[in-house]
C-alpha cells in the first residue's frame, strides 16, 4: 500500500514524475559511499524510500517541498549519486528528490562568459555545451562524468584545475534555490556586490540540508590559448611541499600542481618510477606568452629547490587516465575495503599530518595501502588526498576497519590543527568531527541556520550538523 | 545624569574605556557620509550616544555585548568612521563601540603568508607591518589611511588592485566575530574547506548588524617582482568597455584597469586631455616575465580594439594622487552637494546604465558635474563609479538634491538589471533598494539571519535590511 504522501504527490505531479517501482527505489537509496556499497553486499541495505520524485523544473520542486512541509515528510535531494561521504541515504518514509531530470541548459551568454544550468545537468554535459562556443567551466572534478552541477554546489566541490581557476565557490556567480518554506531565492548575477552577506554562500556546502539547489550560473573562461606540462622528481614529500610552496607563493598559478608520494608513484606511474622518489606534476595554461613564462620559471624554482626534471609524458599519462579509477565494488568483492580521504592544512602543518596519518594507517591490521598525494595548492597551504586499502581477516570487520582508518586520518589532522575536509564534504562520515572543524560557536550557528531555514527538519536530516 | 547602562559599563570596564565627554561623543556620532556632514552644518546633528566604549580586546567586546543584551541597549560598531553610505549614526540611548583601540597585530606568518590583525588596525598600518617582511595585503581602497581592517570586512570593501588580487572576500582567510549572544566565533584558518557553508561569509558585508568583527586574518602576497604601466586613449566609454572586456576575458589580470570618461579626464588629468577622449589606465605587476608578457599583450588588444597609446606618466600621476580627494566639507561650504555612487553590471548592461544615469543626473537642476569611471573588472562585467556635484539655488534643498541624484543613479541601474552597490555597501542610503537587489526571498532570508543572530535587534538597527 502506498504511503499517503505518495498519493498526494501522484495527484499533484502525475505518474511520470513519481516513481515507486522497486528498481528505481533501489537505485536511489544512497550515494556512492563505499560503506553503503559494503552494506548492500553484506545484506544490510538502506531501506527503500517512500518514492522517488523526478521534478521537471523548479515549479515541481516547489510543489514537492510545499507538500512535504505540510505533511512533515523528509526530502532527500539526490543529484547523480557520486557523493562519497554518506551524504545521501534513504529512510523508509522519505521522498528522494531525484534531480537528474532537471537537465536544461537555460542560457549560455558568450558576451559575459556566463552559463546557467539546471541543477541536474551532468558536469561533462555542461562542459561540452560551453566547449562548443570555445568556452570552459574551469571545474574538473574526477567525478566530471558522473556528478551534477547542483551536486558540486551542495558538496562544495573543487576540481583538478583549481590552483588557477579556483574551487566551486570561485566559479559560481549565482544560484536558484528552493527554500524549505517554498520561496525561490534567485541571487543576482552581478560581477561583484557589496550589498550585505553573499546569500549564495549559505548553500555552497549545504549538503541538501538547507535548501534545494535548482539552477547554477557559472562564470566561464575562454579555453586557453596554450597548454604546457612539466614534472619533477623529488626525494621526499616534505621537499616537494617546499617546491610547491615556492612556486605558488612566487605568484605563479599553474592550474594543476600535484605531488604523489613514492607509494602512489609506483602504483600510478610504474614505468616512470625512480627508486623512492616522489613526483610533482604540473599543467600550465593560458595565453601562450604567460604559459611559456610560467613553464620556464616553475622549472627554475623546482630545480633550485632540489627537484630533478622528469619526463613530461608523465603529465600526459595523468591527463589521459585521471578520471579512470577502479570501482569500490571491485575491491569489496575481493574482501578489500578501500577509500580516499582528503584534508587540508597550512604549509607548516601539512608535513606532520602526512607523516602521522600514514604512520597511523600503517598501524591498522592487514593494511595493504596507505598513501597520499596533494592535488590543490594555495598561498597558505594545500590539501592531502589519502588512499587506504585493507583486507581484514574476517570480512565482517570491514566496516569497523573502514571506521578505524577514517578515525586515524581525522585524528592525525585535527591534532595538528588541519581542516577535516578539503572537497568531499561532511555527510555522515565526518559529522562527529564538525565541532573540531568549526568550534562550538560554529556548530551553534549552523544549527541556527538549519532552524530558521528548515524549522521542521525535513531536508536531508542527519548530515553535516552534529547532534 | 548618566544613563543606567553607562553606570554598568563604567563598573565593568572602567573609566578609561567608557567615554562620556562631549568631545568624544560628538566625534563618534556618525560616519563620513556627506549627508550627515550636511546635517551637522545645517544644525541638524545626530543625537549624542549614551557613551562611547573603547574595548581593548575581544573580552571587552563580549562584556559589552552581554551587558547590552541584558538591558536591551543598542550597540553601534564604529571602525575608523570612513564609511560613506550612512551606515553609522548614533541614537540617544546607544552605546557606540569604538573599535579604534583594538589595533594589535596578532601574528604575521611569513611561511604561510598569513597575518591576523585586530579589527581596529588602520589599513595603512596593516600594510606597513607586512611590507616590512616583503609582503603585501593586495587590498588598497582609497580609504587605506582612514579605514580599519574590520571596517573593510563589515562593508565588503574592494581595493584598487582588485582585478588581480580580488576583493575583500577573496583576501580574508578567517574572522573572529563576537556574536550578539556573547559567543566568539573563530573560523578555522585552513586554505580551503568543504565543511558546510563558509560561515565567515555571513559577516562579510554584515554592516555591524549581525556580529562584531574583532579580528581579521588575511592571506598575503609577496610584493611583486616588477610593476609596469600602460594607458590608452579611446574615443567613447563603450569602446573602452570593449577593450577592457577583451583584456580580462583573454585571461590577463592587470591588477588595475580603470577607464575615465571625458569629463573625468579633463578634471583629473588636464595636462593629458585629448579632446573628448576617454582614458584607460593599467597597472601590471607580478613576476617580471609575466608582467612583460601582460604589458605587451594588453597593448596589442587595446590597439586592435581601437585605442591609441597614451603616455604612461598618466598612470604614475594616478598612482601618486589616487588617495587624495577633496573633503566633502570643502564643497558643502561652497553650497555644493557632492557624492560618489558605485554600481556594477555585466558587459551588456553597463553601457546603457552609464548613458542613462549620466543623462538622468544632467536633468537635475543646477548640476555641476555628472561623470563616471570604471575601476574594477571581472570576466562577467565591471563597476561604474559615478560622481555628482550640484549647487542648488536654495541651500535648504541640498539634502533633497542629494536624494534625487542617488535615486536617479539607482533607478537607471535597477532598470537595466545592474547591481546597486559595488563596494561601498548599503547602510541607510541604499536600504530602500535592497529588495530590488536581492528579491523578496533574499530580504526574507536576511531578516531571518538577523532574527536568529540578533533576536533583540540591538546591533546597529536601521541599516542594510529593509523594513
XYZ file of N, CA and C in Angstrom, chain A residues 73-256:
552
model
N 7.056 15.370 5.856
C 7.779 14.296 5.163
C 9.226 14.701 4.868
N 10.125 13.791 5.095
C 11.543 14.059 4.825
C 11.810 14.052 3.313
N 12.585 15.061 2.852
C 13.020 15.123 1.445
C 14.528 14.956 1.406
N 14.984 14.049 0.572
C 16.427 13.839 0.426
C 16.810 14.112 -1.024
N 17.465 15.256 -1.262
C 17.862 15.574 -2.643
C 18.934 14.593 -3.121
N 18.805 14.193 -4.366
C 19.707 13.219 -4.977
C 20.142 13.789 -6.326
N 21.445 14.043 -6.467
C 21.929 14.606 -7.735
C 22.159 13.474 -8.721
N 23.437 13.131 -8.946
C 23.709 11.953 -9.767
C 24.339 10.839 -8.940
N 24.381 11.038 -7.616
C 24.731 9.930 -6.732
C 26.208 9.612 -6.626
N 27.087 10.590 -6.965
C 28.517 10.279 -6.949
C 29.194 10.636 -5.621
N 28.430 11.137 -4.668
C 28.999 11.513 -3.364
C 29.632 10.325 -2.659
N 30.656 10.606 -1.841
C 31.402 9.507 -1.206
C 31.527 9.668 0.313
N 30.729 10.568 0.901
C 30.834 10.752 2.352
C 29.519 10.437 3.063
N 28.721 9.562 2.450
C 27.463 9.115 3.064
C 26.495 10.270 3.312
N 26.439 11.175 2.359
C 25.536 12.324 2.481
C 24.115 12.006 2.055
N 23.914 10.920 1.330
C 22.573 10.577 0.837
C 22.256 9.138 1.226
N 21.238 8.982 2.060
C 20.820 7.644 2.479
C 19.313 7.680 2.739
N 18.600 6.796 2.088
C 17.141 6.793 2.211
C 16.697 6.408 3.611
N 15.544 6.929 4.013
C 14.821 6.376 5.151
C 13.440 5.983 4.614
N 12.768 5.120 5.347
C 11.585 4.452 4.792
C 10.447 5.402 4.413
N 10.299 6.492 5.137
C 9.158 7.370 4.855
C 9.532 8.536 3.944
N 10.765 8.572 3.473
C 11.252 9.773 2.796
C 10.902 9.817 1.313
N 10.900 11.037 0.807
C 10.831 11.281 -0.633
C 12.255 11.541 -1.123
N 12.737 10.722 -2.044
C 14.022 11.011 -2.680
C 13.728 11.968 -3.829
N 14.376 13.122 -3.811
C 14.143 14.109 -4.865
C 15.269 13.966 -5.891
N 14.966 13.249 -6.938
C 15.960 12.887 -7.948
C 16.067 14.019 -8.969
N 17.149 14.766 -8.903
C 17.288 15.975 -9.718
C 17.776 15.685 -11.135
N 17.994 14.414 -11.454
C 18.630 14.106 -12.738
C 17.786 14.491 -13.946
N 16.473 14.680 -13.731
C 15.621 15.097 -14.854
C 15.693 16.588 -15.132
N 16.224 17.342 -14.184
C 16.337 18.796 -14.400
C 17.678 19.057 -15.067
N 17.689 18.912 -16.405
C 18.978 18.980 -17.110
C 18.950 19.948 -18.284
N 18.149 21.004 -18.130
C 18.116 22.021 -19.201
C 19.311 22.961 -19.080
N 19.830 23.323 -20.243
C 20.787 24.424 -20.304
C 19.948 25.676 -20.468
N 19.877 26.489 -19.448
C 18.967 27.634 -19.533
C 19.516 28.738 -20.424
N 20.838 28.933 -20.374
C 21.375 30.092 -21.084
C 22.896 30.023 -21.131
N 23.450 30.279 -22.302
C 24.896 30.497 -22.391
C 25.102 31.904 -22.937
N 25.759 32.730 -22.162
C 25.926 34.144 -22.510
C 27.396 34.348 -22.877
N 27.672 34.273 -24.172
C 29.049 34.342 -24.661
C 29.691 35.694 -24.348
N 28.889 36.745 -24.420
C 29.420 38.100 -24.224
C 29.941 38.297 -22.799
N 29.176 37.784 -21.838
C 29.537 37.963 -20.425
C 30.205 36.728 -19.814
N 30.466 35.724 -20.657
C 31.073 34.472 -20.174
C 30.315 33.899 -18.981
N 29.026 33.723 -19.175
C 28.191 33.161 -18.117
C 27.325 32.045 -18.696
N 27.052 31.027 -17.897
C 26.144 29.974 -18.342
C 25.321 29.483 -17.168
N 24.020 29.292 -17.418
C 23.101 28.835 -16.372
C 22.564 27.458 -16.735
N 22.729 26.536 -15.815
C 22.270 25.156 -15.997
C 21.300 24.789 -14.889
N 20.327 23.956 -15.219
C 19.546 23.353 -14.155
C 20.449 22.443 -13.334
N 20.036 22.196 -12.095
C 20.930 21.541 -11.135
C 21.319 20.127 -11.530
N 20.443 19.452 -12.296
C 20.717 18.052 -12.620
C 21.616 17.851 -13.822
N 22.052 18.931 -14.457
C 22.923 18.777 -15.631
C 24.229 18.092 -15.208
N 24.601 17.068 -15.942
C 25.850 16.334 -15.707
C 27.026 17.257 -15.990
N 28.057 17.172 -15.168
C 29.218 18.039 -15.332
C 29.788 18.019 -16.737
N 29.986 16.825 -17.270
C 30.598 16.713 -18.598
C 29.668 17.262 -19.685
N 28.353 17.206 -19.474
C 27.425 17.794 -20.448
C 27.493 19.325 -20.400
N 27.606 19.871 -19.200
C 27.747 21.325 -19.065
C 29.025 21.788 -19.763
N 30.099 21.063 -19.518
C 31.381 21.419 -20.126
C 31.303 21.314 -21.658
N 30.692 20.244 -22.137
C 30.589 20.059 -23.594
C 29.784 21.196 -24.220
N 28.732 21.623 -23.535
C 27.883 22.690 -24.083
C 28.657 23.995 -24.231
N 29.464 24.326 -23.251
C 30.203 25.590 -23.363
C 31.448 25.411 -24.240
N 32.010 24.205 -24.262
C 33.151 23.919 -25.150
C 32.822 24.246 -26.608
N 31.585 23.963 -26.997
C 31.161 24.236 -28.379
C 31.330 25.700 -28.757
N 31.271 26.583 -27.751
C 31.461 28.016 -28.016
C 32.906 28.453 -27.760
N 33.787 27.499 -27.544
C 35.177 27.875 -27.253
C 35.392 28.241 -25.790
N 34.396 27.917 -24.946
C 34.476 28.288 -23.530
C 34.683 27.050 -22.664
N 34.976 27.291 -21.392
C 35.114 26.162 -20.456
C 34.675 26.602 -19.067
N 34.331 25.594 -18.236
C 33.918 25.885 -16.861
C 35.127 26.166 -15.968
N 36.221 25.465 -16.218
C 37.381 25.555 -15.320
C 37.239 24.664 -14.089
N 36.194 23.840 -14.053
C 35.941 22.979 -12.878
C 35.945 21.528 -13.330
N 36.975 20.774 -12.958
C 37.123 19.406 -13.440
C 37.357 18.414 -12.311
N 36.299 18.127 -11.543
C 36.455 17.090 -10.520
C 36.620 15.731 -11.204
N 37.203 14.789 -10.496
C 37.360 13.444 -11.047
C 35.991 12.862 -11.423
N 34.955 13.316 -10.732
C 33.593 12.815 -10.953
C 32.889 13.492 -12.126
N 33.631 14.286 -12.901
C 33.071 15.074 -14.015
C 31.932 14.379 -14.783
N 32.110 13.085 -15.069
C 31.141 12.368 -15.911
C 29.980 11.783 -15.122
N 30.061 11.827 -13.807
C 29.029 11.141 -13.012
C 28.443 12.035 -11.927
N 28.746 13.348 -11.988
C 28.218 14.262 -10.971
C 27.471 15.400 -11.653
N 26.611 16.068 -10.886
C 25.778 17.141 -11.435
C 26.272 18.500 -10.949
N 25.925 19.540 -11.682
C 26.372 20.884 -11.275
C 25.752 21.278 -9.932
N 24.529 20.823 -9.675
C 23.904 21.098 -8.373
C 24.630 20.372 -7.247
N 25.071 19.153 -7.539
C 25.843 18.395 -6.551
C 27.159 19.073 -6.226
N 27.787 19.662 -7.242
C 29.044 20.378 -6.998
C 28.845 21.483 -5.952
N 27.716 22.185 -6.097
C 27.442 23.294 -5.173
C 27.112 22.751 -3.785
N 26.243 21.740 -3.741
C 25.788 21.199 -2.455
C 26.948 20.628 -1.642
N 27.953 20.075 -2.347
C 29.072 19.451 -1.631
C 30.295 20.356 -1.553
N 30.216 21.557 -2.133
C 31.383 22.470 -2.141
C 32.583 21.786 -2.809
N 32.372 21.378 -4.042
C 33.383 20.620 -4.773
C 34.583 21.490 -5.169
N 35.626 20.818 -5.616
C 36.835 21.506 -6.066
C 37.461 20.651 -7.162
N 37.712 21.252 -8.316
C 38.187 20.477 -9.454
C 39.700 20.394 -9.549
N 40.168 19.564 -10.477
C 41.600 19.292 -10.602
C 42.417 20.500 -11.071
N 41.770 21.475 -11.693
C 42.489 22.643 -12.210
C 42.310 23.867 -11.297
N 42.009 23.602 -10.034
C 41.610 24.682 -9.110
C 42.714 25.675 -8.793
N 43.982 25.266 -8.892
C 45.020 26.198 -8.449
C 45.058 27.456 -9.319
N 44.535 27.383 -10.547
C 44.401 28.602 -11.358
C 42.973 29.127 -11.362
N 41.992 28.239 -11.499
C 40.624 28.707 -11.732
C 39.775 28.792 -10.471
N 40.256 28.217 -9.391
C 39.508 28.279 -8.140
C 38.590 27.085 -7.957
N 38.033 26.989 -6.758
C 37.087 25.932 -6.420
C 35.680 26.408 -6.780
N 34.697 25.582 -6.506
C 33.330 25.885 -6.956
C 32.864 27.265 -6.471
N 33.252 27.660 -5.263
C 32.803 28.961 -4.730
C 33.408 30.125 -5.504
N 34.478 29.893 -6.236
C 35.073 30.955 -7.047
C 34.520 30.968 -8.466
N 33.803 29.930 -8.852
C 33.343 29.785 -10.235
C 31.848 30.045 -10.373
N 31.122 29.899 -9.273
C 29.670 30.089 -9.316
C 29.327 31.562 -9.117
N 28.559 32.106 -10.053
C 28.124 33.503 -9.946
C 26.796 33.621 -9.228
N 25.914 32.644 -9.462
C 24.582 32.777 -8.889
C 23.903 31.438 -8.766
N 22.925 31.403 -7.881
C 22.166 30.172 -7.639
C 20.675 30.464 -7.654
N 19.922 29.429 -8.019
C 18.487 29.429 -7.759
C 18.261 28.301 -6.756
N 17.616 28.630 -5.663
C 17.430 27.662 -4.580
C 15.975 27.707 -4.122
N 15.354 26.538 -4.038
C 14.027 26.479 -3.419
C 14.235 26.279 -1.924
N 13.747 27.232 -1.158
C 13.919 27.172 0.293
C 12.840 26.281 0.895
N 13.100 25.734 2.080
C 12.118 24.844 2.695
C 10.745 25.505 2.922
N 10.692 26.818 2.958
C 9.378 27.473 3.102
C 8.664 27.635 1.750
N 9.265 27.131 0.688
C 8.628 27.200 -0.625
C 9.010 28.424 -1.442
N 9.724 29.365 -0.825
C 10.191 30.538 -1.585
C 11.321 30.135 -2.531
N 11.422 30.853 -3.659
C 12.525 30.605 -4.591
C 13.504 31.783 -4.503
N 14.695 31.478 -4.060
C 15.740 32.504 -3.960
C 16.559 32.482 -5.240
N 16.588 33.625 -5.921
C 17.454 33.743 -7.095
C 18.461 34.832 -6.802
N 19.725 34.465 -6.692
C 20.704 35.504 -6.380
C 21.049 36.271 -7.661
N 21.339 37.555 -7.502
C 21.552 38.441 -8.645
C 22.865 38.122 -9.363
N 22.822 38.184 -10.685
C 24.016 37.889 -11.483
C 24.800 39.166 -11.767
N 25.428 39.668 -10.728
C 26.233 40.877 -10.832
C 27.682 40.454 -10.625
N 28.628 41.074 -11.351
C 30.021 40.626 -11.228
C 30.516 40.623 -9.784
N 30.093 41.622 -9.021
C 30.507 41.706 -7.624
C 29.561 42.660 -6.917
N 29.303 42.424 -5.641
C 28.392 43.307 -4.920
C 28.839 43.527 -3.489
N 28.558 44.709 -2.990
C 28.637 44.985 -1.560
C 27.223 45.331 -1.131
N 26.423 44.310 -0.956
C 25.003 44.501 -0.654
C 24.590 43.459 0.371
N 25.268 43.514 1.508
C 25.010 42.530 2.552
C 25.771 41.250 2.285
N 25.607 40.272 3.181
C 26.303 38.991 3.004
C 25.909 38.357 1.671
N 26.855 37.624 1.090
C 26.623 36.927 -0.176
C 25.744 35.702 0.115
N 24.453 35.828 -0.169
C 23.491 34.809 0.279
C 23.727 33.434 -0.352
N 24.302 33.399 -1.549
C 24.516 32.084 -2.174
C 25.488 31.226 -1.364
N 26.327 31.889 -0.568
C 27.316 31.155 0.225
C 26.673 30.199 1.217
N 25.469 30.518 1.664
C 24.782 29.643 2.627
C 24.533 28.261 2.016
N 24.426 28.212 0.687
C 24.054 26.955 0.026
C 25.257 26.230 -0.590
N 26.404 26.888 -0.607
C 27.630 26.249 -1.090
C 28.174 25.371 0.039
N 27.876 24.086 -0.024
C 28.251 23.179 1.066
C 27.079 22.833 1.966
N 25.875 23.110 1.523
C 24.697 22.903 2.388
C 24.238 21.442 2.389
N 24.774 20.620 1.499
C 24.556 19.168 1.517
C 23.082 18.775 1.585
N 22.251 19.544 0.908
C 20.837 19.194 0.835
C 20.060 19.484 2.099
N 20.700 20.082 3.086
C 20.053 20.252 4.392
C 19.437 21.631 4.597
N 19.726 22.587 3.686
C 19.251 23.956 3.911
C 18.357 24.482 2.788
N 18.363 23.823 1.656
C 17.551 24.267 0.523
C 17.813 23.326 -0.640
N 16.962 23.407 -1.669
C 17.151 22.555 -2.853
C 17.707 23.445 -3.961
N 18.923 23.171 -4.371
C 19.545 23.945 -5.448
C 18.912 23.497 -6.765
N 18.318 24.430 -7.503
C 17.631 24.052 -8.742
C 18.339 24.562 -9.999
N 19.176 25.581 -9.872
C 19.937 26.059 -11.037
C 21.222 26.735 -10.566
N 22.234 26.667 -11.421
C 23.557 27.191 -11.090
C 24.072 28.007 -12.271
N 24.543 29.216 -11.992
C 25.158 30.041 -13.038
C 26.657 30.123 -12.797
N 27.415 29.795 -13.834
C 28.869 29.819 -13.751
C 29.434 31.053 -14.457
N 30.557 31.519 -13.959
C 31.375 32.482 -14.681
C 32.420 31.669 -15.453
N 32.373 31.782 -16.779
C 33.195 30.908 -17.632
C 34.534 31.538 -17.998
N 35.378 30.725 -18.569
C 36.640 31.180 -19.166
C 36.644 30.797 -20.643
N 37.382 31.554 -21.447
C 37.720 31.034 -22.774
C 38.678 29.872 -22.609
N 38.584 28.895 -23.521
C 39.558 27.817 -23.488
C 40.943 28.430 -23.691
N 41.939 27.901 -23.000
C 43.250 28.556 -23.034
C 43.898 28.452 -24.412
N 44.684 29.463 -24.707
C 45.402 29.514 -25.978
C 46.469 28.423 -26.037
N 47.017 28.082 -24.900
C 48.128 27.115 -24.895
C 48.090 26.273 -23.633
N 48.699 25.098 -23.726
C 48.840 24.226 -22.559
C 50.230 23.596 -22.599
N 50.920 23.610 -21.472
C 52.247 23.001 -21.375
C 52.281 22.117 -20.134
N 53.318 21.290 -20.054
C 53.384 20.298 -18.976
C 54.786 20.250 -18.404
N 54.873 19.996 -17.116
C 56.196 19.727 -16.547
C 56.049 18.766 -15.377
N 57.113 18.035 -15.090
C 57.099 17.062 -13.999
C 58.492 17.001 -13.390
N 58.520 16.685 -12.104
C 59.799 16.699 -11.372
C 59.854 15.575 -10.364
N 61.011 14.944 -10.268
C 61.273 14.002 -9.189
C 61.768 14.783 -7.982
N 61.352 14.338 -6.811
C 61.796 14.996 -5.586
C 61.943 13.899 -4.517
N 63.023 13.977 -3.740
C 63.327 12.825 -2.873
C 62.327 12.579 -1.735
N 61.688 13.632 -1.217
C 60.726 13.414 -0.117
C 59.504 14.314 -0.319
N 58.396 13.917 0.275
C 57.194 14.743 0.225
C 57.476 16.136 0.812
N 58.204 16.171 1.924
C 58.449 17.459 2.575
C 59.215 18.400 1.646
N 60.202 17.879 0.943
C 60.938 18.708 -0.016
C 60.006 19.156 -1.146
N 59.135 18.251 -1.550
C 58.184 18.588 -2.601
C 57.199 19.673 -2.168
N 56.755 19.603 -0.903
C 55.868 20.659 -0.398
C 56.559 22.016 -0.508
N 57.857 22.039 -0.189
C 58.591 23.300 -0.249
C 58.634 23.834 -1.685
N 58.843 22.945 -2.641
C 58.840 23.367 -4.046
C 57.466 23.936 -4.427
N 56.431 23.216 -4.050
C 55.078 23.688 -4.372
C 54.811 25.056 -3.741
N 55.267 25.205 -2.494
C 55.061 26.474 -1.789
C 55.793 27.612 -2.502
N 57.033 27.388 -2.887
C 57.786 28.441 -3.571
C 57.088 28.854 -4.867
N 56.631 27.869 -5.607
C 56.008 28.185 -6.897
C 54.769 29.047 -6.698
N 53.876 28.627 -5.820
C 52.603 29.351 -5.704
C 52.784 30.674 -4.975
N 53.700 30.709 -4.018
C 53.914 31.980 -3.314
C 54.695 32.977 -4.156
N 55.352 32.498 -5.210
C 56.047 33.429 -6.117
C 55.081 34.113 -7.071
N 53.818 33.752 -7.008
C 52.830 34.435 -7.835
C 52.430 33.644 -9.071
N 52.970 32.430 -9.240
C 52.563 31.588 -10.356
C 51.354 30.768 -9.954
N 50.491 30.497 -10.926
C 49.286 29.728 -10.620
C 49.068 28.654 -11.675
N 49.954 27.661 -11.731
C 49.684 26.558 -12.659
C 48.369 25.897 -12.248
N 47.445 25.683 -13.176
C 46.140 25.142 -12.772
C 46.244 23.801 -12.065
N 47.220 22.999 -12.486
C 47.430 21.705 -11.828
C 48.826 21.685 -11.225
